[in-house]
Amino acid sequence: MTAFAVALSSVALIGSAAGPAVADSSAELPITSSGDIVVDGVHRRVFISDPSGGKVVATDYDGTVIGTITSLPQADGLELSADSATVYVAVPGADEIVAVDTATVTETGRYATGDGTDPQHLALAGGKLWFGYGSAGHGNIGSLDLSGGQARVSLAQDADGTWNDAPLLDSAPGAPDTLAAGSRQYYFTLGIYDVSSGAASRTAFLGGQDAAIGNTAEDLALTPDGTELVVATTAGDFQQVFRTSDLSESIRYASSYWEQRSVDVAPDGLVAGATDTYASFDRPHVSLYKPGSTTPRRTVNFTDYQNGVAQETLLDHGDLAFAPDSSRLFAVTHGLTGKYRLRVVTDPGKAVTTIAVNAPATADRAKSLTVSGKVVNTLALPAGTTVAVTRTDLESPNGKALPAASVKADGTFSFTDTPSAGGKVTYKVSYAGDADRTTASASGTVEVSRNSTTLTVNKNGNVYDYAGNVTFTAHLGTTYKSRTLSLYADTAGDGKGKYLVKTGTVNSEGNLSVTLTLKRDTTVSASFSGDARTAPKTAKSWVGAKVKVSLSLSRHYKTATVGGHTKYYFRKTTNPLLTTTMTAYPGRSQRLQFQIYSDGAWRSAGSQYFKLGSTGKSVVELGGTHQTGYSMRVRSSYINDSSGDTVNSTTHGSWKYFTFTG
C-alpha cells in the first residue's frame, strides 16, 4: 500500500415636473415613413399615415396601436370630419381619397379624383373636402363634394395656375369658408381662398421669387378664428404669422434655431412650432407659444445626444397635431435606427415647473432638522405660493401631511421638522400648479438614527451527528415596539440559499426557537427588521453535520474478540473485501486509512481515496502480498474538501481490526 499526502453626505434631489400635468410618453410606431397626423378627440385616437408602407395606423392617446388600414399606396394627407366619425385619407398612389370609420378603424369608401391627379393634402371648408394635388412642376386645388348622396369631384379650382406642386391646405372651424394654401417646393408661396360659393375664389396671395421671405413653406396652420396663418419656413429662426385678409405679416414666433419644420395651432390658440436637429445642430424640439406672445411658454426636447449625435429627427409637415381639447400635443419622430415614435406632450400650454429638494443625509431622531429647496418656473410664481409637504417614515408608511411651506419670491423655501421615527425618512414637496404652470414634486431622504439592540443565535461552531434534531434559539434584546424575528437556514450544497424556516414573536424572555434536522452543514440566521426607534439587526450561527459512514470486512475465515474489539482473521492467500457505505453526494470520495501496530503503538500504513457510487457505496479489494503475524486496522472517513465537497463536516468511521495468518 502507498501512503498519500492529504492537501487541505448631504443629499440634493432634483425632481422634474411630475404627475398628470406632464405625464409625457413615447411609443414605437409600426410605420416606415410619416405623412400626416390627425387626432380624433371623441374616440381618443390618433391617426398617422405611412406613405412608404401604404397604410394608416390608429393608436390610442398612449400610442398603443388599435387598428391599421392597408392598401393605401403612398397614403399622405389626413382630415377629420366635423363629427369625428370619419377620417379622410389622400391616396396619391391610387388617385383616390379614402374614407375610414374612426370608431371601427375600417375603410368605408373610396372616391376617385382622376387619373394622374396625385391628391396629397386635405382640408374641409365650405361643406366640401378640398385636396391639393399634382406633382413637381404643376399642381392645383380640387374639391370633393359628398353631399346629396353622390360624390362629385371638381379639379383646377385655382384658375390662376398658382401652384407648381400639390399645395398644403388648412382650414379652421371659426372661419368655415376660408381655405389656406402653401407651397413646399417652389419659393415661398401662400394663398387664401373664399370657398363659400362652392368654388375657390382667391382673396389674398403672397409668393414668387420676390416674396422677400425665401425658401419654402414647410407647414402651415390657421388660427382657430381663421384670421391669421402661421407658417413654418426654412428661411429663418422663426414661425411667421400672416393676416389672412391680405397676407401681410403680423408677428413672428421667435425660435432659438434656424429652419422650422412643422407647425400646428390648438383650438385654444396655442401655437406649436417644431425645429429639426439637422437645421439646429441640436436635439429636435417643439416650442409652444401663447397667442401673440413671442416668448415660448414651454420647450419640449425629444432626444438626447449619444456620442455627440442626436438620435431622433422631426420631419417636414405633418409631425404635429393637437388634441381637440388642447390637452395634448402629438408628434412623430424618426430615429437614426429607422424607428418611428409617437411622442405625447400633456398640458402643452403650461410652463414646466421643477423642484429641487435639499435634505441632510443623516440626522438624529427626535431632534430638529431643516429641509430647503427651490421651485423653478419660467413664469414668475404668484405671490403667496406654497408647497405641500408630506413625511413618509416607518410610523407613517402612507405619508403624513406636514404644514405647507411658503415659497419666497425667488422660488426658495425651507421648513423644519422633528422626526419621531428613525430609519429612512422621506420628505416629499409638491407644487399644485395652476392654469399656466404644471404641477411638480420632488423628494429628499434622510437617514435618521435609531437605537441599537442585541441579537444572538446559539450553537455556533457545534458539530452534530448525521440527521440529528437540533434546536436553535435566537435571543433579541430591548426594542421599541417590534418583537418579531425571522429565522433562516442556509444548508450547504442544496442550491436553495438562505430560506425562511420560522417567523414569530419572541417570548417574554426574548427568545424564539426552531428545531432542524441536520444532514449537512447549516448556517442558521436571525433577522430583526427594526422598528421606528430600533435599528435592524442580524445574527447567525454555523453548525456542522457529519455524514453517516460504516465499513464492513468480508472474506475472513473467523472473528474473535481481542482487547475489547472484534478482530477479523484472513488467510494470507485471501484478498479482503472492504465495503464502505456513506451518505451520498455527487463526486464524493471516501478515504481508507490503514495503520499497523508496531513497537507498542499504532503507526500509519498509508491511506487512499476511493470514489463512492451513486448510492454511496465503495467496494475495495485489498490485494498484494499479505504478511502474517501483524495486527492492523482500517477505517473509512469523509474528509471535508479532500473527499470532493464541503457540504458536511469531517467524519471518521470506526476502526476495523484484522490480521493475516498462514
XYZ file of C-alpha atoms in Angstrom:
662
model
C 0.000 0.000 0.000
C 1.158 3.513 -0.895
C 0.902 6.382 1.547
C -0.859 9.518 0.227
C -0.423 13.067 1.451
C -3.709 14.983 2.019
C -3.679 18.588 0.812
C -6.005 20.633 2.620
C -23.450 63.242 2.748
C -25.670 65.727 2.139
C -28.468 64.750 -0.271
C -29.674 67.038 -3.093
C -32.540 65.609 -5.134
C -33.972 67.446 -8.133
C -37.453 66.434 -9.253
C -38.725 67.418 -12.668
C -42.379 68.129 -13.170
C -44.414 65.078 -12.346
C -47.976 63.896 -12.092
C -50.840 64.172 -14.581
C -49.826 67.621 -15.782
C -46.679 66.373 -17.509
C -47.203 62.660 -17.940
C -45.397 62.811 -21.279
C -44.952 59.481 -23.020
C -43.372 57.816 -26.028
C -44.361 54.721 -28.013
C -42.840 52.987 -31.020
C -44.940 53.062 -34.198
C -45.178 50.238 -36.783
C -44.530 52.554 -39.742
C -41.663 53.095 -42.188
C -42.437 56.733 -43.017
C -44.643 59.580 -41.809
C -47.025 61.590 -43.944
C -49.610 63.271 -41.742
C -51.211 63.039 -38.299
C -54.727 63.864 -37.095
C -56.380 63.469 -33.677
C -59.924 62.234 -33.024
C -60.979 63.590 -29.630
C -64.312 61.765 -29.495
C -62.756 58.300 -29.665
C -59.399 59.470 -28.235
C -57.473 58.138 -31.194
C -54.507 59.284 -33.252
C -54.301 58.508 -36.982
C -50.902 58.513 -38.724
C -50.340 57.946 -42.441
C -47.403 55.904 -43.733
C -46.697 56.708 -47.419
C -43.953 54.093 -47.830
C -46.000 51.421 -46.089
C -49.200 52.360 -47.907
C -51.278 52.414 -44.738
C -52.787 54.423 -41.912
C -52.172 53.385 -38.314
C -54.588 54.220 -35.495
C -53.401 54.404 -31.881
C -54.876 55.464 -28.581
C -53.582 58.540 -26.772
C -50.741 56.477 -25.254
C -49.518 55.242 -28.646
C -50.908 51.711 -28.375
C -51.897 50.534 -31.857
C -55.611 49.703 -32.103
C -56.003 49.283 -35.856
C -54.409 49.563 -39.300
C -55.928 50.368 -42.705
C -53.864 48.962 -45.570
C -53.962 49.079 -49.410
C -53.435 52.838 -49.378
C -50.445 53.355 -51.715
C -48.458 56.460 -50.767
C -51.093 57.418 -48.155
C -50.437 61.036 -47.211
C -52.762 63.834 -46.067
C -55.427 63.241 -43.407
C -58.548 65.203 -42.459
C -61.111 64.545 -39.725
C -64.800 65.181 -40.291
C -66.517 67.730 -38.059
C -68.405 64.991 -36.189
C -65.212 62.887 -35.742
C -66.944 59.950 -37.442
C -64.651 59.782 -40.478
C -61.006 60.268 -41.308
C -60.302 61.044 -44.955
C -57.006 59.845 -46.448
C -55.349 61.263 -49.552
C -54.002 58.296 -51.558
C -51.912 59.645 -54.450
C -50.735 56.184 -55.464
C -54.318 55.258 -56.364
C -55.593 58.746 -57.319
C -58.207 58.387 -54.597
C -59.489 59.785 -51.345
C -60.421 57.025 -48.896
C -62.888 57.324 -46.012
C -62.189 55.485 -42.737
C -64.631 54.945 -39.884
C -62.958 56.298 -36.745
C -64.927 54.052 -34.368
C -64.175 50.740 -36.103
C -60.960 51.775 -37.921
C -62.272 50.255 -41.144
C -62.499 51.580 -44.673
C -65.977 52.833 -45.622
C -65.498 54.350 -49.070
C -63.179 55.303 -51.937
C -63.528 58.341 -54.160
C -61.535 58.664 -57.389
C -60.056 62.101 -58.062
C -58.956 61.429 -61.641
C -56.073 59.661 -63.325
C -52.705 61.205 -62.531
C -54.085 63.742 -60.079
C -51.974 62.524 -57.138
C -54.085 64.026 -54.297
C -51.826 64.712 -51.324
C -53.186 67.279 -48.843
C -56.709 67.678 -47.445
C -58.887 70.270 -45.712
C -62.631 70.586 -45.005
C -64.156 74.003 -45.758
C -67.394 75.348 -47.163
C -69.090 71.992 -46.854
C -66.601 70.270 -49.177
C -63.396 68.279 -48.848
C -60.583 70.152 -50.607
C -57.404 68.496 -51.811
C -54.066 69.784 -53.035
C -52.954 67.655 -55.953
C -50.242 67.403 -58.585
C -46.546 66.694 -58.821
C -43.298 68.571 -59.344
C -43.815 71.352 -61.860
C -47.588 71.521 -61.734
C -50.259 71.474 -59.076
C -53.682 72.765 -58.223
C -56.590 72.554 -55.804
C -59.573 70.250 -56.191
C -62.746 69.599 -54.229
C -64.813 66.553 -53.350
C -68.499 67.166 -52.662
C -70.045 64.313 -50.676
C -73.422 65.959 -50.118
C -76.529 64.765 -51.913
C -75.586 61.089 -51.784
C -73.249 61.165 -54.797
C -69.588 62.179 -54.810
C -68.651 64.972 -57.202
C -65.054 65.963 -57.967
C -64.038 69.388 -59.259
C -60.442 69.993 -60.360
C -58.401 73.114 -61.189
C -60.136 75.293 -58.600
C -57.261 77.799 -58.708
C -57.814 79.430 -62.065
C -54.631 81.494 -61.821
C -52.342 78.451 -62.051
C -50.513 79.476 -58.919
C -49.063 76.137 -57.869
C -46.016 74.241 -59.075
C -46.655 71.350 -56.695
C -49.523 69.889 -54.670
C -50.214 72.738 -52.236
C -50.571 72.295 -48.493
C -54.103 73.075 -47.293
C -55.670 74.078 -43.983
C -58.972 75.324 -42.630
C -60.361 76.442 -39.260
C -63.748 75.873 -37.585
C -64.003 79.571 -36.739
C -63.815 80.519 -40.432
C -65.676 77.678 -42.172
C -65.482 79.272 -45.640
C -61.765 80.095 -45.583
C -59.153 77.837 -47.178
C -55.394 78.449 -46.827
C -52.768 77.013 -49.177
C -48.981 76.986 -49.322
C -46.180 75.547 -51.432
C -43.488 73.286 -50.003
C -41.469 73.007 -53.209
C -41.133 76.306 -55.048
C -40.258 79.545 -53.286
C -42.454 80.939 -50.538
C -45.999 80.858 -51.902
C -49.210 81.367 -49.907
C -52.832 81.753 -50.944
C -56.131 82.439 -49.160
C -59.436 81.393 -50.751
C -63.101 82.071 -50.073
C -64.976 78.817 -50.754
C -68.454 79.900 -49.614
C -69.785 79.699 -53.183
C -68.583 76.122 -53.661
C -65.653 77.300 -55.777
C -62.256 78.540 -54.596
C -62.052 82.311 -55.011
C -58.609 83.673 -54.202
C -58.709 86.622 -51.812
C -55.026 87.053 -50.943
C -51.727 85.875 -52.392
C -48.065 86.068 -51.459
C -45.306 84.340 -53.359
C -42.751 84.035 -56.074
C -39.107 84.996 -56.038
C -39.968 88.492 -54.800
C -41.803 87.320 -51.690
C -38.883 88.537 -49.546
C -39.222 85.502 -47.341
C -37.015 82.955 -49.064
C -37.029 79.193 -49.239
C -40.289 77.275 -48.772
C -43.347 76.991 -46.565
C -42.723 73.677 -44.826
C -46.037 73.664 -42.981
C -48.934 75.969 -42.214
C -51.862 76.238 -39.791
C -54.742 78.664 -39.435
C -55.601 80.149 -36.066
C -58.975 78.948 -34.658
C -60.797 82.087 -35.826
C -59.159 81.948 -39.269
C -57.800 85.493 -39.074
C -54.134 84.509 -39.111
C -51.976 81.907 -40.818
C -48.898 80.546 -39.015
C -46.186 79.288 -41.370
C -43.092 77.182 -40.726
C -40.320 78.248 -43.051
C -36.790 77.036 -43.659
C -35.717 80.641 -44.181
C -35.198 81.708 -40.592
C -35.283 81.109 -36.880
C -38.977 81.916 -36.522
C -42.535 80.848 -37.255
C -44.063 83.624 -39.334
C -47.640 84.819 -38.890
C -49.711 86.437 -41.682
C -53.111 88.098 -41.647
C -55.456 86.117 -43.859
C -57.163 89.302 -45.009
C -54.188 90.377 -47.138
C -51.278 88.050 -46.151
C -49.421 90.912 -44.550
C -47.089 89.893 -41.757
C -48.303 90.395 -38.178
C -45.773 88.836 -35.775
C -43.047 86.198 -35.632
C -42.749 83.432 -33.075
C -39.017 83.501 -32.495
C -37.060 80.258 -32.114
C -33.534 79.668 -30.886
C -32.714 77.671 -34.004
C -32.758 78.033 -37.756
C -35.224 76.298 -40.089
C -38.696 75.474 -38.847
C -40.177 72.157 -39.956
C -43.715 71.774 -38.642
C -46.465 73.855 -37.081
C -49.917 73.385 -35.578
C -52.369 75.628 -33.727
C -54.530 74.252 -30.915
C -58.249 75.032 -30.602
C -57.393 77.370 -27.700
C -54.885 79.230 -29.906
C -51.673 77.673 -28.546
C -49.022 77.566 -31.286
C -46.560 74.678 -31.646
C -43.521 75.048 -33.856
C -41.058 72.211 -34.471
C -37.376 72.508 -35.309
C -35.392 69.575 -36.631
C -31.946 68.531 -35.414
C -30.345 68.924 -38.835
C -31.198 72.573 -39.006
C -30.487 73.450 -35.411
C -27.474 71.243 -34.744
C -29.255 70.380 -31.534
C -31.911 67.945 -30.444
C -35.261 68.213 -32.254
C -37.690 70.191 -30.168
C -41.044 71.904 -30.155
C -41.591 75.437 -28.897
C -45.063 76.334 -27.620
C -46.407 79.883 -27.621
C -49.476 81.504 -26.171
C -51.285 83.502 -28.909
C -49.440 86.746 -29.571
C -46.556 86.006 -27.191
C -43.195 85.723 -28.935
C -41.547 84.052 -25.937
C -42.101 80.284 -25.751
C -44.321 79.215 -22.874
C -42.676 75.808 -22.993
C -39.990 73.988 -25.000
C -40.030 70.203 -25.345
C -36.896 68.302 -26.369
C -37.385 64.863 -27.883
C -33.927 63.315 -27.786
C -30.519 63.384 -26.141
C -27.107 63.140 -27.685
C -25.272 59.830 -27.871
C -21.612 60.204 -28.794
C -22.339 63.723 -29.986
C -25.184 62.719 -32.311
C -28.878 63.443 -31.763
C -30.832 60.208 -32.015
C -34.168 61.451 -33.425
C -35.400 63.880 -36.049
C -38.642 65.726 -36.768
C -39.650 65.579 -40.418
C -41.227 68.276 -42.593
C -45.006 68.809 -42.355
C -47.455 66.573 -40.557
C -45.316 65.900 -37.494
C -47.534 67.790 -35.052
C -51.193 67.658 -34.037
C -53.081 68.944 -31.007
C -55.911 67.063 -29.342
C -59.244 68.842 -29.940
C -59.412 69.838 -26.266
C -55.848 71.266 -26.411
C -54.821 68.915 -23.581
C -52.138 67.118 -25.557
C -49.708 67.631 -28.384
C -48.740 64.628 -30.507
C -45.524 64.488 -32.520
C -43.990 61.826 -34.763
C -40.213 61.465 -34.596
C -37.815 59.396 -36.683
C -34.813 57.717 -35.031
C -31.410 57.056 -36.550
C -32.133 53.322 -36.297
C -35.127 53.749 -38.595
C -37.729 53.540 -35.852
C -40.640 55.957 -35.665
C -42.143 57.038 -32.351
C -45.267 58.830 -31.226
C -44.334 61.457 -28.667
C -47.124 62.729 -26.428
C -46.845 66.041 -24.572
C -49.528 66.619 -21.962
C -50.636 70.074 -20.835
C -48.556 71.629 -23.617
C -49.744 75.145 -22.800
C -48.391 75.124 -19.284
C -44.902 76.266 -18.343
C -42.958 73.388 -16.813
C -42.216 73.515 -13.105
C -39.257 71.829 -11.434
C -38.470 71.458 -7.762
C -35.127 70.916 -6.062
C -35.138 69.499 -2.529
C -32.090 69.639 -0.267
C -32.202 67.447 2.832
C -29.400 66.382 5.198
C -28.037 62.910 4.557
C -28.310 61.944 8.224
C -29.998 63.277 11.331
C -30.649 62.344 14.958
C -34.085 61.106 15.883
C -36.219 63.463 17.996
C -34.037 66.430 17.030
C -34.949 69.261 14.670
C -33.704 69.183 11.072
C -34.126 71.630 8.187
C -35.121 70.851 4.607
C -34.797 73.525 1.928
C -35.321 73.776 -1.802
C -36.454 75.806 -4.749
C -39.426 75.896 -7.126
C -38.440 76.947 -10.648
C -40.776 78.026 -13.455
C -40.166 80.213 -16.496
C -43.107 82.298 -15.316
C -42.907 84.195 -12.080
C -44.648 82.371 -9.246
C -47.770 84.079 -7.861
C -47.459 85.811 -4.516
C -48.471 83.580 -1.640
C -47.411 80.354 -3.371
C -46.982 77.401 -1.028
C -45.798 73.833 -1.443
C -47.343 70.816 0.265
C -45.032 68.701 2.424
C -45.515 65.017 3.212
C -43.323 62.952 5.516
C -43.118 59.207 4.987
C -41.435 57.024 7.623
C -41.837 53.754 9.485
C -44.640 55.133 11.615
C -46.417 56.761 8.668
C -45.772 54.465 5.685
C -48.606 56.078 3.719
C -47.332 59.556 4.423
C -48.282 62.243 6.910
C -49.056 65.782 5.829
C -46.917 68.467 7.462
C -47.669 72.196 7.429
C -47.327 73.742 3.965
C -44.135 75.683 3.297
C -44.242 79.233 1.930
C -42.336 79.967 -1.272
C -40.409 83.214 -1.458
C -40.341 85.477 -4.486
C -37.130 83.858 -5.710
C -38.734 80.386 -5.505
C -36.872 79.207 -2.417
C -38.498 77.552 0.564
C -37.478 75.842 3.802
C -39.124 74.083 6.718
C -38.109 72.350 9.916
C -39.272 69.041 11.326
C -38.508 66.830 14.306
C -38.772 63.207 13.188
C -40.095 60.896 15.883
C -39.246 57.789 13.869
C -35.806 56.680 12.799
C -34.669 54.938 9.639
C -35.369 56.205 6.142
C -37.466 59.371 6.346
C -38.648 60.881 3.064
C -39.896 64.448 2.667
C -41.960 64.947 -0.493
C -42.530 68.510 -1.628
C -45.363 69.134 -4.119
C -46.418 72.204 -6.085
C -50.060 72.086 -7.206
C -49.592 74.144 -10.348
C -52.282 76.343 -11.909
C -53.765 77.198 -15.265
C -50.383 78.386 -16.563
C -47.927 76.161 -14.681
C -47.528 72.399 -14.420
C -47.556 70.523 -11.156
C -44.255 69.248 -9.817
C -42.928 67.214 -6.946
C -39.586 66.048 -5.629
C -38.312 64.231 -2.575
C -35.411 64.306 -0.175
C -34.443 61.359 2.006
C -32.802 61.498 5.428
C -31.347 58.535 7.296
C -32.463 59.161 10.883
C -30.650 57.425 13.719
C -32.156 54.552 15.706
C -31.154 52.732 18.891
C -29.140 49.548 18.657
C -30.227 46.218 20.105
C -28.586 42.817 20.665
C -29.336 39.621 18.771
C -27.687 36.206 19.125
C -28.193 32.648 17.883
C -26.808 29.760 19.971
C -24.982 26.545 18.988
C -22.407 28.346 16.875
C -19.468 26.084 15.948
C -21.042 22.829 17.188
C -20.882 19.665 15.082
C -23.691 17.088 15.182
C -24.233 13.531 14.021
C -25.985 12.990 10.716
C -29.776 13.616 10.808
C -29.710 14.862 14.375
C -32.550 17.097 15.553
C -31.059 20.337 16.860
C -32.943 23.198 18.491
C -31.651 26.699 17.818
C -32.655 29.659 19.944
C -32.358 33.311 18.923
C -32.352 35.944 21.644
C -33.496 39.546 20.991
C -32.576 42.401 23.295
C -34.529 45.576 24.079
C -36.529 47.198 21.244
C -39.118 49.986 20.898
C -42.204 48.134 19.634
C -41.491 45.252 17.335
C -40.649 41.877 18.915
C -40.752 39.835 15.734
C -37.867 37.739 14.448
C -37.389 35.802 11.236
C -35.222 32.680 11.337
C -33.481 31.405 8.230
C -31.460 28.330 7.327
C -28.803 28.051 4.653
C -27.986 24.403 4.022
C -24.697 23.652 2.282
C -24.938 22.168 -1.185
C -28.711 22.268 -1.701
C -28.649 25.254 -4.075
C -31.519 26.969 -2.264
C -29.509 29.593 -0.458
C -30.983 31.177 2.628
C -34.629 30.265 3.202
C -37.157 31.163 5.858
C -37.860 28.482 8.480
C -39.825 30.465 11.044
C -41.228 33.899 11.792
C -42.685 34.758 15.142
C -42.795 36.929 18.217
C -40.183 36.275 20.857
C -41.372 35.060 24.254
C -41.200 37.027 27.485
C -37.513 36.184 27.765
C -36.815 37.488 24.245
C -36.335 34.020 22.731
C -37.579 32.347 19.568
C -36.600 28.744 18.801
C -36.739 26.365 15.871
C -35.751 22.679 15.588
C -33.995 21.482 12.430
C -32.908 18.042 11.262
C -29.288 18.470 10.211
C -27.985 16.414 7.311
C -25.439 18.931 6.036
C -23.509 21.866 7.414
C -26.008 24.637 8.072
C -25.961 28.338 8.879
C -28.913 29.473 10.950
C -29.507 33.221 10.970
C -31.920 35.509 12.774
C -33.164 38.811 11.414
C -34.828 41.686 13.221
C -36.227 44.149 10.680
C -36.195 47.033 13.120
C -38.923 49.410 14.183
C -39.415 53.146 14.339
C -36.760 53.607 17.026
C -34.662 50.445 16.873
C -32.216 49.673 14.093
C -32.334 46.349 12.217
C -30.074 43.590 13.444
C -28.915 40.194 12.207
C -27.012 37.328 13.808
C -26.022 33.860 12.688
C -24.724 30.545 13.897
C -22.835 27.936 11.885
C -23.121 24.272 12.834
C -21.609 21.193 11.250
C -23.325 17.941 10.325
C -21.397 14.690 9.993
C -22.059 12.048 7.359
C -23.325 8.562 8.020
C -20.490 6.082 7.450
C -19.930 2.349 8.018
C -17.262 -0.120 6.919
C -17.657 -3.878 6.657
C -14.963 -6.538 6.041
C -15.651 -9.783 4.233
C -13.810 -12.976 3.075
C -12.431 -13.586 6.572
C -12.461 -17.127 7.922
C -13.139 -16.218 11.537
C -13.531 -13.411 14.073
C -12.550 -13.117 17.694
C -12.800 -10.534 20.456
C -9.350 -9.176 21.209
C -8.753 -6.236 23.568
C -12.417 -5.383 23.517
C -12.548 -5.238 19.684
C -13.758 -7.664 17.064
C -10.758 -8.887 15.117
C -11.068 -10.347 11.595
C -8.767 -13.183 10.512
C -7.786 -13.675 6.862
C -5.646 -16.304 5.176
C -2.596 -14.737 3.614
C -3.793 -16.028 0.272
C -7.091 -14.159 0.577
C -7.693 -10.586 -0.533
C -10.025 -8.888 1.988
C -13.072 -7.071 0.588
C -13.670 -3.653 2.239
C -17.189 -2.245 1.693
C -17.892 1.340 2.719
C -21.409 2.761 2.963
C -21.524 6.582 3.252
C -24.048 9.392 2.768
C -24.027 10.011 -0.968
C -23.251 13.300 -2.682
C -22.207 13.952 -6.296
C -18.458 13.450 -6.786
C -17.857 12.317 -3.232
C -14.946 10.010 -2.253
C -14.222 8.142 0.945
C -10.776 7.786 2.443
C -9.470 4.387 3.593
C -6.788 4.806 6.235
C -4.575 1.894 7.342
C -2.465 1.517 10.488
C -0.177 -1.228 11.786
C 0.681 -1.940 15.412
C 4.437 -1.729 15.928
C 6.715 -1.121 18.929
C 3.725 -0.639 21.237
C 1.864 1.941 19.099
C -0.383 2.244 16.054
C 1.556 3.615 13.140
C 0.422 4.834 9.706
C 0.480 2.338 6.887
C -0.923 4.720 4.265
C -4.307 5.957 3.011
C -6.124 6.356 -0.276
C -9.353 7.928 -1.572
C -11.951 5.921 -3.469
C -14.990 7.225 -5.346
C -18.417 6.417 -3.990
C -21.108 5.108 -6.267
C -24.388 6.970 -6.744
C -25.874 5.068 -3.796
C -22.930 5.885 -1.532
C -21.129 2.525 -1.734
C -17.435 1.867 -2.273
C -16.047 -1.694 -2.551
C -12.253 -2.075 -2.357
C -10.305 -5.315 -2.630
C -7.071 -5.289 -0.668
C -4.597 -7.054 -2.916
C -0.857 -7.657 -2.895
C 1.337 -9.899 -0.734
C -0.047 -10.251 2.762
C 2.442 -10.769 5.602
C 1.328 -12.732 8.607
C 1.613 -12.042 12.312
C 0.831 -8.302 12.282
C -2.131 -6.551 13.896
C -3.650 -3.993 11.532
C -6.679 -1.775 11.417
C -8.575 0.274 8.789
C -11.303 2.901 8.852
C -13.351 4.812 6.299
C -13.647 8.603 6.603
C -15.225 11.612 4.948
C -12.733 14.480 4.904
C -14.269 17.896 4.252
C -12.927 19.261 0.954
C -10.453 16.383 0.352
C -13.346 13.991 -0.221
C -14.539 16.125 -3.125
C -17.036 18.502 -1.480
C -17.522 20.738 1.529
C -21.158 20.182 2.448
C -20.524 18.075 5.560
C -18.117 18.135 8.476
C -15.213 15.673 8.645
C -16.447 12.295 9.858
C -14.403 9.208 10.806
C -15.885 5.744 10.849
C -14.948 3.176 13.499
C -11.711 1.151 13.222
C -11.922 -2.374 11.931
C -9.148 -4.671 13.239
C -7.695 -7.550 11.196
C -4.684 -9.802 10.684
C -3.357 -12.360 8.208
C -2.451 -15.947 9.115
C -0.782 -18.797 7.316
